[in-house]
Structure formats: C-alpha cells, structure tokens
XYZ file of C-alpha atoms in Angstrom:
658
model
C -0.080 -0.288 0.112
C 1.467 3.267 -1.319
C 1.712 6.123 1.677
C 0.949 9.176 0.823
C 3.617 11.618 0.132
C 4.855 14.137 3.086
C 2.911 17.926 2.820
C 5.741 20.181 2.650
C 5.609 23.341 1.209
C 2.560 25.577 2.099
C 0.399 22.868 2.127
C 1.727 21.344 4.467
C 2.067 24.171 6.545
C -1.476 24.655 6.399
C -2.302 20.905 7.138
C -0.329 20.910 10.180
C -1.153 24.627 11.180
C -5.138 23.737 10.974
C -4.369 20.366 12.749
C -2.915 22.347 15.641
C -6.228 24.501 15.676
C -8.312 22.016 15.905
C -6.235 20.461 18.853
C -5.888 23.963 20.175
C -9.823 24.230 20.193
C -10.335 20.542 21.429
C -8.117 21.840 23.929
C -10.209 24.830 25.233
C -13.741 23.516 25.249
C -13.418 19.901 25.409
C -11.963 20.252 29.653
C -15.628 22.461 30.233
C -18.384 21.613 31.909
C -21.148 22.693 33.653
C -23.330 23.178 37.277
C -26.984 23.552 37.411
C -27.359 25.855 40.118
C -25.713 27.984 42.815
C -22.952 26.675 45.675
C -21.737 23.553 44.543
C -19.442 21.671 45.660
C -16.063 22.465 43.512
C -12.868 20.795 44.912
C -11.887 18.893 48.634
C -8.637 18.063 50.597
C -8.443 15.448 50.352
C -9.931 15.298 46.343
C -12.921 12.553 46.051
C -12.099 9.355 45.721
C -8.442 9.947 46.861
C -6.042 7.472 48.975
C -4.717 9.137 52.005
C -1.785 7.439 53.789
C -1.168 10.127 56.318
C -3.600 10.626 59.319
C -6.053 13.442 59.146
C -7.394 16.123 61.037
C -9.546 17.887 58.574
C -11.382 17.838 55.683
C -11.875 20.824 53.577
C -15.123 21.030 51.220
C -14.621 23.936 48.836
C -18.037 25.649 47.373
C -18.353 28.293 44.658
C -20.082 30.165 47.578
C -19.887 30.595 51.383
C -22.501 27.451 52.589
C -24.949 28.635 55.263
C -24.478 29.092 58.817
C -26.273 26.107 59.777
C -24.752 23.875 57.199
C -25.181 20.493 58.125
C -21.947 17.943 57.755
C -20.774 14.507 58.898
C -18.317 12.155 58.223
C -18.696 8.564 58.257
C -15.771 5.812 59.267
C -15.792 2.350 57.727
C -17.624 0.928 60.722
C -20.564 3.120 59.944
C -19.920 5.673 63.135
C -19.702 8.808 62.542
C -15.993 10.850 63.324
C -16.690 14.248 62.601
C -16.181 16.772 65.546
C -17.659 19.952 64.388
C -16.846 22.290 61.160
C -15.951 25.696 60.676
C -16.077 28.474 57.643
C -12.413 28.241 55.973
C -10.543 31.133 54.083
C -11.532 31.494 50.711
C -8.875 30.589 48.339
C -8.225 29.928 44.610
C -9.826 26.994 42.948
C -7.443 24.836 41.239
C -9.504 25.069 38.435
C -11.973 27.085 37.607
C -16.082 26.309 37.478
C -18.647 26.940 35.168
C -22.129 27.391 36.405
C -25.168 28.295 34.818
C -27.804 30.552 36.733
C -31.234 30.745 35.436
C -31.413 34.183 34.347
C -35.257 35.147 32.929
C -35.987 32.193 32.374
C -32.919 31.269 30.478
C -29.377 29.550 31.361
C -26.858 31.786 31.524
C -23.015 30.829 32.208
C -20.956 31.889 34.741
C -17.200 30.990 35.765
C -15.764 31.010 39.597
C -12.554 30.581 40.211
C -12.228 31.157 44.197
C -13.439 28.519 46.611
C -15.202 28.997 49.756
C -14.330 26.114 52.466
C -16.238 24.142 54.734
C -13.583 22.797 57.098
C -14.906 19.441 58.734
C -13.096 18.682 62.213
C -12.182 14.634 62.164
C -12.270 13.058 65.798
C -10.165 9.941 64.580
C -9.619 7.513 62.062
C -10.861 4.630 63.756
C -9.524 2.262 61.084
C -8.489 1.600 57.546
C -11.266 1.630 54.668
C -13.126 3.962 53.028
C -14.707 7.442 54.557
C -18.223 9.414 53.668
C -18.141 12.879 53.962
C -21.976 14.101 53.672
C -23.250 17.399 53.532
C -26.649 19.832 53.203
C -26.922 23.307 52.967
C -28.889 26.087 51.211
C -27.348 28.212 48.384
C -28.527 32.487 48.203
C -30.992 31.451 45.173
C -32.531 28.954 47.492
C -31.429 25.637 46.398
C -30.593 23.071 48.343
C -27.044 22.037 48.318
C -26.529 18.423 49.397
C -24.320 15.355 48.429
C -21.669 13.159 49.126
C -17.666 12.713 48.471
C -15.587 9.604 49.569
C -11.844 8.968 49.915
C -10.091 6.274 51.440
C -7.515 5.787 54.100
C -4.748 3.135 54.118
C -2.674 4.330 57.498
C -2.562 3.700 60.990
C -5.762 3.957 63.372
C -5.628 7.199 65.503
C -7.446 7.398 69.204
C -10.133 9.365 69.826
C -9.554 12.415 72.104
C -10.560 11.881 75.826
C -14.233 11.533 76.482
C -15.570 12.411 72.824
C -18.472 10.368 71.973
C -19.813 9.947 68.427
C -22.211 12.804 67.305
C -25.802 12.053 66.748
C -27.381 15.393 66.163
C -29.439 16.086 63.347
C -30.012 18.808 60.709
C -31.266 21.802 61.938
C -35.221 22.042 60.855
C -35.313 25.230 59.652
C -32.084 24.249 57.522
C -34.429 20.745 56.171
C -37.204 22.923 55.396
C -35.822 25.644 53.348
C -33.778 22.510 51.463
C -37.075 20.318 50.826
C -39.201 23.639 49.120
C -36.920 23.202 46.045
C -37.330 19.248 45.788
C -34.497 19.202 43.754
C -31.120 17.761 43.483
C -28.476 18.597 41.312
C -25.912 18.962 44.062
C -24.049 15.343 44.578
C -20.311 16.436 44.572
C -17.796 17.914 42.016
C -17.403 14.881 39.393
C -21.764 15.314 39.388
C -22.277 18.980 39.044
C -19.448 21.180 39.256
C -16.295 19.447 36.989
C -13.439 21.865 36.829
C -13.220 24.071 34.081
C -10.050 24.137 31.941
C -7.763 27.457 33.234
C -9.149 31.090 31.799
C -7.160 33.401 30.670
C -8.244 36.017 32.821
C -9.283 35.389 35.865
C -13.034 34.754 36.720
C -15.327 36.526 38.768
C -15.100 35.356 42.259
C -18.573 34.168 43.499
C -19.432 36.828 46.716
C -20.721 34.899 49.861
C -24.286 36.195 49.225
C -24.015 36.030 45.104
C -25.982 33.439 43.309
C -23.693 30.496 42.185
C -24.215 26.100 42.011
C -25.164 16.190 41.610
C -23.858 11.198 40.833
C -26.924 10.686 36.520
C -28.670 9.840 35.196
C -29.253 9.110 31.534
C -27.751 10.094 28.270
C -23.952 11.036 27.465
C -22.931 13.975 28.397
C -21.355 16.682 25.848
C -18.243 15.541 26.520
C -18.841 12.467 24.831
C -21.149 13.874 21.948
C -18.210 16.633 21.218
C -15.509 14.298 21.400
C -17.734 11.279 19.181
C -18.238 14.323 16.954
C -14.638 15.368 16.644
C -13.146 11.543 16.215
C -16.381 10.720 13.090
C -15.064 13.803 11.086
C -11.778 13.717 11.529
C -12.062 9.624 10.373
C -14.066 10.586 7.232
C -11.848 13.309 6.155
C -8.906 11.462 6.744
C -10.070 8.472 4.896
C -11.088 10.795 2.143
C -7.673 12.537 2.015
C -5.877 8.846 2.062
C -8.089 7.588 -0.885
C -7.952 10.852 -2.894
C -5.536 9.736 -6.044
C -2.365 11.907 -6.528
C -3.075 13.953 -9.316
C -0.521 14.445 -12.390
C 1.798 16.673 -11.697
C 0.916 19.750 -13.993
C 3.634 22.229 -15.598
C 4.210 25.071 -14.500
C 2.249 27.866 -15.205
C -0.482 25.084 -16.542
C -4.392 26.710 -15.631
C -6.156 24.175 -13.378
C -9.086 22.676 -14.822
C -12.217 24.493 -14.891
C -10.454 27.939 -14.241
C -7.462 29.842 -15.012
C -4.961 31.835 -12.931
C -3.907 35.079 -13.439
C -1.945 37.988 -11.687
C -3.999 40.958 -11.041
C -2.345 44.584 -11.489
C -2.151 44.644 -7.444
C -0.508 41.207 -7.309
C -3.869 39.604 -5.906
C -4.382 36.043 -7.570
C -7.947 35.560 -9.159
C -9.240 32.276 -9.654
C -12.034 32.106 -11.783
C -14.182 29.022 -11.368
C -16.758 27.445 -13.770
C -19.769 29.642 -12.424
C -20.569 32.181 -14.651
C -23.090 35.257 -15.141
C -24.980 36.223 -18.496
C -22.540 33.562 -20.300
C -19.516 34.523 -19.303
C -17.200 33.666 -16.284
C -17.357 35.373 -13.332
C -14.147 35.744 -10.937
C -14.018 35.865 -7.093
C -11.133 37.127 -5.884
C -9.012 34.797 -3.535
C -10.088 36.933 -0.339
C -13.546 37.025 -1.103
C -13.565 33.051 -0.572
C -11.735 33.473 2.497
C -14.228 35.701 4.031
C -17.015 32.818 3.152
C -15.259 30.067 4.408
C -13.951 32.145 7.991
C -17.995 33.365 8.014
C -19.361 29.370 7.677
C -17.055 28.712 10.437
C -18.090 31.200 12.907
C -21.797 30.860 12.160
C -21.888 27.420 12.653
C -19.447 27.244 15.412
C -21.427 29.997 17.380
C -24.729 27.994 16.204
C -23.779 24.808 17.645
C -23.187 26.397 21.122
C -25.840 28.588 20.969
C -28.236 25.403 20.262
C -28.289 24.730 24.331
C -29.937 28.168 24.833
C -26.752 29.766 25.590
C -23.092 30.820 24.316
C -21.079 29.834 27.716
C -18.418 31.796 28.350
C -15.205 31.605 25.956
C -17.196 29.901 23.280
C -17.724 32.958 21.383
C -13.902 34.332 21.563
C -12.761 30.845 21.186
C -14.569 30.474 17.883
C -13.333 33.978 16.753
C -10.102 32.901 17.189
C -10.467 29.553 14.920
C -11.688 31.560 12.212
C -9.189 34.416 12.436
C -6.790 31.757 12.418
C -8.304 29.941 9.639
C -8.735 32.690 7.538
C -4.790 33.250 8.045
C -3.542 29.797 7.909
C -5.685 29.624 3.999
C -3.573 33.239 3.507
C -0.212 31.846 4.391
C -0.857 28.073 2.732
C -2.550 28.991 -0.454
C -0.293 32.531 -2.035
C -3.672 34.210 -1.587
C -2.470 37.408 -0.216
C 0.919 38.401 -1.482
C 2.771 38.042 -5.003
C 5.674 36.905 -3.486
C 3.637 33.873 -2.756
C 4.543 30.556 -3.964
C 2.142 28.128 -5.565
C 0.393 25.473 -3.807
C 2.539 21.959 -4.197
C 1.561 19.792 -6.740
C 1.840 16.718 -5.239
C -0.750 17.126 -2.385
C -3.654 14.516 -1.767
C -5.741 17.271 -1.124
C -6.520 20.923 -2.423
C -5.468 24.123 -0.140
C -9.144 25.081 -0.344
C -10.060 21.547 0.429
C -7.883 21.723 3.663
C -9.348 24.220 5.045
C -12.310 23.105 4.967
C -11.831 19.433 6.304
C -10.326 21.282 9.105
C -12.749 23.900 9.421
C -15.690 21.363 9.097
C -13.453 19.303 12.172
C -13.799 22.580 14.754
C -17.590 23.270 13.000
C -18.341 19.563 14.353
C -16.542 20.189 17.662
C -18.667 22.619 18.547
C -21.617 21.229 17.449
C -20.867 18.175 19.605
C -20.643 20.958 22.134
C -24.033 22.415 21.397
C -25.715 18.867 20.984
C -24.293 17.563 24.200
C -25.555 20.584 25.819
C -28.717 19.975 24.887
C -28.601 15.975 26.568
C -26.409 16.646 29.674
C -27.475 18.040 32.828
C -27.778 21.861 31.700
C -31.542 21.621 32.271
C -33.174 22.730 35.346
C -32.959 20.681 38.551
C -36.785 20.695 39.164
C -37.671 17.387 39.466
C -38.034 16.963 35.425
C -34.638 15.396 35.231
C -32.314 13.447 37.674
C -29.353 14.167 39.162
C -25.813 13.404 37.618
C -23.474 11.023 38.662
C -22.458 11.181 42.296
C -18.981 12.345 43.196
C -17.445 8.751 44.340
C -17.758 8.101 40.743
C -18.920 4.797 40.669
C -20.883 4.199 37.838
C -24.559 4.150 37.370
C -26.611 1.011 38.487
C -29.413 -0.461 36.597
C -31.686 2.567 35.733
C -34.673 1.787 37.694
C -34.919 4.911 39.121
C -34.203 3.567 42.652
C -30.808 2.141 42.422
C -28.485 4.545 41.937
C -24.361 5.302 42.060
C -23.035 6.098 45.754
C -23.419 9.574 46.918
C -26.369 10.318 44.871
C -28.221 13.618 46.729
C -31.826 14.156 47.030
C -34.097 13.930 43.717
C -37.529 13.176 42.435
C -38.689 10.662 40.305
C -42.316 10.842 37.699
C -45.161 10.862 40.222
C -43.560 11.656 43.144
C -44.956 14.312 45.570
C -42.991 17.652 46.194
C -41.676 19.278 49.011
C -40.641 16.667 51.955
C -42.047 14.019 50.089
C -39.190 14.110 47.748
C -37.577 10.717 48.536
C -41.125 8.694 49.380
C -43.209 7.276 46.704
C -45.821 4.870 46.671
C -48.121 7.149 48.212
C -50.660 6.827 44.984
C -52.264 3.860 43.033
C -51.489 6.230 40.292
C -48.219 8.813 39.141
C -46.601 9.256 35.891
C -49.641 8.386 33.856
C -49.937 5.081 34.621
C -51.986 3.514 37.561
C -52.159 -0.301 38.899
C -55.512 -1.371 38.835
C -56.261 -5.413 40.866
C -58.264 -7.508 40.270
C -59.290 -7.772 44.163
C -58.434 -5.751 47.421
C -59.420 -8.397 49.943
C -58.536 -12.094 50.403
C -58.627 -14.673 53.678
C -56.256 -15.066 55.962
C -53.834 -17.778 55.309
C -55.737 -18.440 52.440
C -53.111 -18.824 49.367
C -54.558 -16.532 46.824
C -53.257 -15.498 43.113
C -53.108 -11.696 43.639
C -53.901 -10.385 40.092
C -53.594 -6.911 38.915
C -52.633 -4.759 35.456
C -50.574 -1.409 35.078
C -52.875 1.009 32.974
C -51.751 3.806 30.817
C -53.138 7.131 30.398
C -55.213 5.429 27.267
C -56.733 3.182 29.190
C -54.724 -0.118 28.059
C -53.225 -2.334 29.909
C -48.765 -1.632 29.746
C -46.878 -4.946 28.261
C -43.649 -3.131 27.869
C -41.042 -3.273 30.822
C -37.649 -3.177 31.478
C -36.262 -5.487 33.232
C -34.261 -4.645 36.271
C -32.249 -6.445 39.038
C -33.416 -9.369 36.915
C -37.042 -8.970 37.086
C -39.439 -6.628 34.893
C -41.586 -5.918 38.120
C -40.912 -6.251 42.213
C -44.150 -6.892 43.833
C -43.318 -5.502 47.778
C -45.766 -6.513 50.464
C -46.141 -4.523 53.793
C -48.594 -4.796 56.749
C -49.645 -1.154 57.827
C -48.216 -2.216 61.427
C -44.817 -2.603 58.963
C -44.998 -6.607 59.365
C -45.614 -9.351 57.410
C -42.981 -8.015 54.672
C -42.684 -10.260 51.376
C -40.546 -9.176 48.402
C -42.110 -11.068 45.330
C -42.091 -10.902 41.717
C -45.174 -12.031 39.494
C -45.461 -13.007 36.166
C -47.253 -11.440 32.924
C -49.688 -12.651 30.896
C -50.197 -11.201 27.304
C -52.503 -8.989 27.941
C -50.680 -7.454 30.882
C -52.451 -9.113 33.709
C -49.979 -9.859 35.927
C -50.283 -12.469 38.928
C -48.597 -13.964 42.117
C -49.152 -16.627 44.498
C -50.063 -14.416 47.915
C -50.328 -15.889 51.377
C -51.342 -13.417 54.071
C -51.468 -15.192 57.520
C -52.384 -12.026 59.571
C -56.142 -10.256 59.470
C -55.405 -6.539 59.083
C -54.335 -3.731 56.041
C -51.683 -4.353 53.849
C -50.064 -1.775 51.390
C -48.996 -3.904 48.202
C -46.036 -1.663 45.931
C -45.191 -2.298 42.216
C -41.942 -1.168 41.753
C -41.111 -1.202 37.769
C -40.293 0.799 34.865
C -42.602 0.811 31.984
C -40.912 1.372 28.334
C -42.905 3.755 26.058
C -43.354 3.752 22.459
C -40.423 5.691 22.085
C -37.884 3.604 23.850
C -37.718 5.570 26.416
C -38.256 3.892 30.517
C -40.503 5.970 33.313
C -39.536 4.300 36.698
C -42.295 4.131 39.012
C -43.624 3.036 42.384
C -47.134 2.383 42.595
C -49.268 1.744 45.882
C -52.749 0.203 46.561
C -54.111 -1.071 49.839
C -55.540 -4.803 50.106
C -57.251 -5.698 53.416
C -57.601 -9.458 55.171
C -60.662 -9.447 56.824
C -61.002 -10.284 60.707
C -59.675 -8.720 64.256
C -56.369 -7.161 63.906
C -53.999 -6.794 66.694
C -51.197 -4.456 65.824
C -47.739 -5.613 66.358
C -45.651 -2.842 68.001
C -42.279 -2.175 66.542
C -39.495 -2.977 68.099
C -37.227 -0.412 69.564
C -34.194 1.004 67.258
C -31.039 -1.246 67.210
C -28.283 -1.988 64.900
C -28.203 -5.821 65.379
C -30.931 -8.200 63.642
C -30.972 -11.609 63.520
C -32.034 -13.373 60.186
C -31.906 -17.038 59.566
C -29.243 -18.507 61.516
C -27.083 -15.403 61.069
C -26.622 -11.777 63.193
C -26.501 -8.831 60.973
C -25.030 -5.547 62.391
C -26.010 -2.323 60.617
C -23.724 0.574 60.653
C -24.032 4.569 60.076
C -26.535 7.352 61.128
C -30.079 7.858 59.316
C -30.141 11.603 59.012
C -32.909 13.703 57.968
C -32.385 15.620 54.619
C -29.169 14.240 54.077
C -27.542 11.751 52.197
C -25.476 9.302 54.557
C -24.146 5.195 54.352
C -25.649 2.547 55.579
C -23.173 -0.647 56.159
C -24.572 -3.869 56.809
C -22.019 -7.384 58.193
C -22.655 -10.330 58.145
C -21.114 -11.072 61.946
C -18.373 -13.857 61.828
C -19.123 -15.015 58.274
C -16.754 -14.594 55.609
C -17.731 -11.669 52.702
C -16.885 -14.289 50.434
C -20.363 -16.546 51.183
C -22.326 -13.950 50.172
C -24.036 -14.358 46.916
C -25.463 -11.397 44.564
C -29.313 -11.792 44.375
C -31.632 -10.285 41.723
C -28.107 -8.921 40.426
C -26.928 -7.276 43.491
C -25.255 -8.440 47.273
C -28.279 -6.838 48.978
C -31.199 -5.271 48.263
C -33.174 -2.307 50.967
C -36.527 -1.228 51.381
C -37.491 1.350 53.589
C -40.951 2.218 54.599
C -42.095 5.454 56.807
C -44.324 4.398 59.802
C -48.122 6.083 59.236
C -48.438 6.691 55.365
C -46.581 4.014 54.492
C -44.449 5.676 52.308
C -41.722 3.784 50.015
C -38.523 5.465 50.235
C -36.104 5.752 47.616
C -32.388 3.876 48.819
C -29.054 4.059 46.686
C -27.182 0.929 46.883
C -23.519 0.047 45.570
C -23.307 -2.407 43.384
C -19.719 -4.223 45.454
C -18.669 -4.916 48.503
C -17.197 -1.520 50.916
C -14.665 -3.426 53.208
C -16.680 -6.852 53.340
C -20.046 -4.856 54.005
C -23.418 -4.385 51.642
C -23.469 -0.033 51.520
C -26.803 1.434 50.812
C -27.227 5.217 50.870
C -29.961 6.549 52.340
C -31.942 10.187 52.291
C -34.406 9.782 55.355
C -37.371 12.334 54.070
C -38.329 13.254 57.815
C -38.550 12.588 61.139
C -39.992 9.646 62.299
C -39.781 5.878 62.778
C -38.893 3.716 59.591
C -38.488 0.070 58.852
C -35.823 -1.066 56.797
C -35.821 -3.976 55.272
C -32.403 -6.241 54.269
C -32.257 -9.252 51.701
C -29.023 -10.734 50.931
C -28.200 -14.661 49.940
C -26.002 -17.092 51.396
C -25.643 -20.168 49.993
C -28.739 -20.177 47.571
C -31.061 -19.308 50.624
C -32.501 -15.733 50.993
C -32.719 -13.848 54.314
C -34.192 -11.128 55.354
C -32.642 -8.739 58.495
C -35.276 -6.055 59.946
C -34.713 -2.870 61.912
C -36.311 -0.080 63.411
C -34.935 3.368 62.130
C -35.754 6.212 64.838
C -35.115 9.691 63.652
C -35.789 12.523 66.182
C-alpha cells in the first residue's frame, strides 16, 4: 500500500497549522462542563476518591459560595460510626481549576465562571480504622437551592485515637435547614464529579463568587456533552482522513498550466484571482480569493456559534474561541495558498488535497467539535434541576446502577422520580395508585387470612390500555413488595405477566389487617424511553386485627442463622451510608441476589411512604452498603434482603429519627 507523500511547502504548513488549531480548540472546549445551580462543591482536600496514607485531622470542602451558617456535615467511618467533630468556615482560596455554573436568568440559563472556593472545614475526631470514609453535606445556596451530596476517600494509614471523653455525634440537621432545602424538592448537587467538574483554566481571572452571590448533583441518563463533542470530532476526523488518503494523487502539471475548470491570473495589485466555472450572463465570473476566505471564515464562525447556542446560550469563552478559530483559519489560508502577496509560492503539486479543501476539511472538524458541544449541552445536565430531570452521577465516581430510578450510584443526592410528591415527600413514593400517567388496577383488594390466593393486577396507561412493555431491572421486570400497615409481614415477590398485561403471583397473608402492596417497575414507552415508578395500593384481610408494635431501634438483627449488624446514622435530608455486615461470616459467602449483594426497602411509619435507597453494587470493606436520604423525622422499618448458600434471608431494623 502506497503511503501518501509528505505534505511540504505551503500546503504542508496549512495542514499542520489547521490540525494544530483543531487540537487547540479541543483543549479549550473539551475540559469544560457545567453545573446546574448555585453553591456547588468544586473541590475538596482530600480529593474525592483519593487514597490517603497519612492521618488527617480535617476535611476541607470548597464550594462556589460560602455555605449557610447552619449547614450540616457528617463524616462516616468504615464501621458506620460518625467521626466528625464540628465544622467551621475557612478562608477563601483560588480553586485549582475554575468552575462554570449556569444561572437561571429571565427563564434562560446563563453561564458564569467561578475561580474562588469557599471552604467548610470539617474536623475529624479520629480515624478508627483503615477503609473508606464518607463525607456528607447539606446546605442551602443564596438562591434557595439545596446543596447536598456525598464524597468519599480511602484511608490506608494507622488508626488514630479519639479525644478523651469524645462520643460519636448523633445530632440531626437544623429543621429550618431541612425545610428550606425541601422547598425546592430537587437535586443537582451531588458533588464535584456530578455538578461542578472543574473547567479549563481561563486567561483572565473569573469573577469570584461573593459570600451571598448567586452561584451552583452521582446520572442520570444519556451521554454528556463531552462524549458528544469527542465523538463528533473523532467521526469527522476519521471521515476526513479517509477521504484524504483515498484521493488519487493528481498528475503533476507543468508550471504555469491553469487548473482544470479555471484560470490563474495576476491582477495589477499582485492579487491572484481564481476564475471558476460559474458564469453570469454567458461569461465567466472571477471572484477574488479574499472573498472566498471571508466566506469560509464566516461559515466556520456562524456554524460554531450556532452549535454552542443550540443549548440556549453560548457559554463563556466559546464565542472568543470561535472567533480565534475563524481568524486563524483565514490567516492559515492566506499563508498556505498564496492568496495575498505576489511573492507567495504556488501550491505544492504533490498534495493529495487542495488547499481550499484542507481549509474546509479542518474547518469542518472545528464546526463538528462545536456542534458536538451544543448537542451535548442539550442532553447532559444543563436543564433546570426542578424534578423534571434526575441527578447526575455522584461524586464518588461509581458507575450508575441498573437504571430503575431507585438503584443509583453511591452518594446520589436527593432527587425526584415521575409521580413523586413534592416538598418533604421528594424521597418517598408508593403513596398513590397512580403516578406518571400510569395506574395500578388490582383484580381484588381483599383475601381471606391464611389462604394462598393469586394476586392479580394490571398497570394501565393514560390511554386505558394495559402496559405490556417493561424494562428488566435487577433481573425482573417488576418487583412486588408487601408490608402490613403495622410494618410487619414483609414480602418481596416477583409476579409474572400474561400476554394481555395481567400480572399474577401467589400471595399468602397469615394475619388479618390492612396491607400496602407496592409495584416497583420501569415501564418502556413507545419511543423506547423508560419511566421508573412505584405505585402503591391498599389490600385488606378481614378479621380481628391486633397491631404488632415495632421493636425498638437497634443496630443488630437476626436473620435465620445469621446476625447482621447495621452501621450508620440515618439523617433527615442528608444522604448518608448504611452498611450491613454478617457477623462472623466470610464476606466471600455472600452471593448476588437479583443482580446485587443486597436489597434494602425502607418504609415510613404512618403513611407507609416507600423510601428510595441507593446501593453500591460491590462490597465495601466487606459490607453491603446503601445510601439513604431520610425525608423526615419519624420511625421507619428497614428490610435488608441478602443471599447466602442459595437461600435468601431478610434482616429487619427499626430506624428512629428524632
């Protein structure tokens, strides 16, 4: 296979210059991303996911504005106990890399760069063991948006002793802080990897966020604009390079011979004119090369700005970078083609691609880059975090889980799902028989005590027809959870669906009384999108009912032959880890059940609200870990399903949140 001849002379310089220009544009644009609201976490010391070998006494979290005076922070150690010992505001300092946030101004998101970080310094009482530590936070930004999330780091050093007389804190956030945060019932503040990825350094210092100025997560779906832009550049580059390699080498023309389809002439001022085949009134029309340069430059500039503007606004720096790109393309065209001065040499006759073609090709790469930026902006988290979109991937950087709307990466902040209630209910579903345009319709709402009966139901859409397309999540298309109104009688079942959309499963309820049945599923729409929902319906077993009182809160529970210890401190409005360890059992004996090492269902006493829980998909320090954001004070019942030696067991806990 013959290799193309080296590009030398003006054409070679043109190619090298324009390709360098593409890489410069990529370097300027690709590292840039956007946060959605105000006050996001921009960086931390130690950094998220860092491994630390030396003992720490503090953790510093840098936000784009100063956190509220009643902000709340916790640090949870490997055993599930808190190790934080208060916090304070620190002195502002420059961020390692500026952060771009998008502020809603007159109904339109406008970009703003922040280069100053405002630290919250959280004191660590001690480091009781090597392992992963989780830092959770809750605050309210100056615009009223909640700022909440979690970051983690791993400690590999020696344990350190706690101060004399110190005890792990058990305090809860200020109720006023929780109420203010829940007013927006939103997320978008899951941490630096989710909502405030540092941008490329800017040439001029970006305006610092004043303590009270407007400024602000863990996805959940769709590729980010970074992937769009990178993909667009790679595809355009591949197509262009293939065309360049495949184009046959033209025969060398004798010096002075005109190009086919046109003539070359010198005007009196030394400007070369290329006469094309275009005619006007039967005669050929000459167009100065400078005019052609202007057209190419304008096309690059207009297309690039249009690509960035397709998301609603041109982010800071894009317009300037685009102008620089267009000007450099114009200058490179002048230098490479000899269109300006009489002393400019003729093009390299051995080039496989004409000079104008080179300019158009590489200009197209720039346009593709910028268009990819715009497309990615449309689908990757620059929309308002008002419950209509889900949170971004968490600060810990863990991969998203199955995507049912309930299993998410660790540290995901508060968020809503279709049909969720607003306000303080943002983390609770299953309160209604209908949500998101779908309704659960049971064939019967009662059955005798102690009798095995087929429980039948349909999921009906807004068109009155039974839904039949469901996404398989955790190995099943639908999970049915049954709980008594006194939070006893828990069952986790998996019904089967008939061709007409009727679901059925054998159900035995031994005790009279009221029950709540939750259908947890993700329905697939006609356009292929999935809608995660939890619908709840009441079920009755006639007879004399004697409620079973809830056991007191305890960290240990017996499930079959196993004692399971729960670690962690459930906290109102704050995403915190809960870990479950089988005492005296090798973690290697734990088996995946429905695609994970464990499943956790949490139900609130009273209204029987079904609380979303977010698990880690792998064991963490030998434990099964989940992330819980308790929506309110009160009592809850937690049901932890796990599998050992092929048998599924359930450990049950009472959570008492003051």
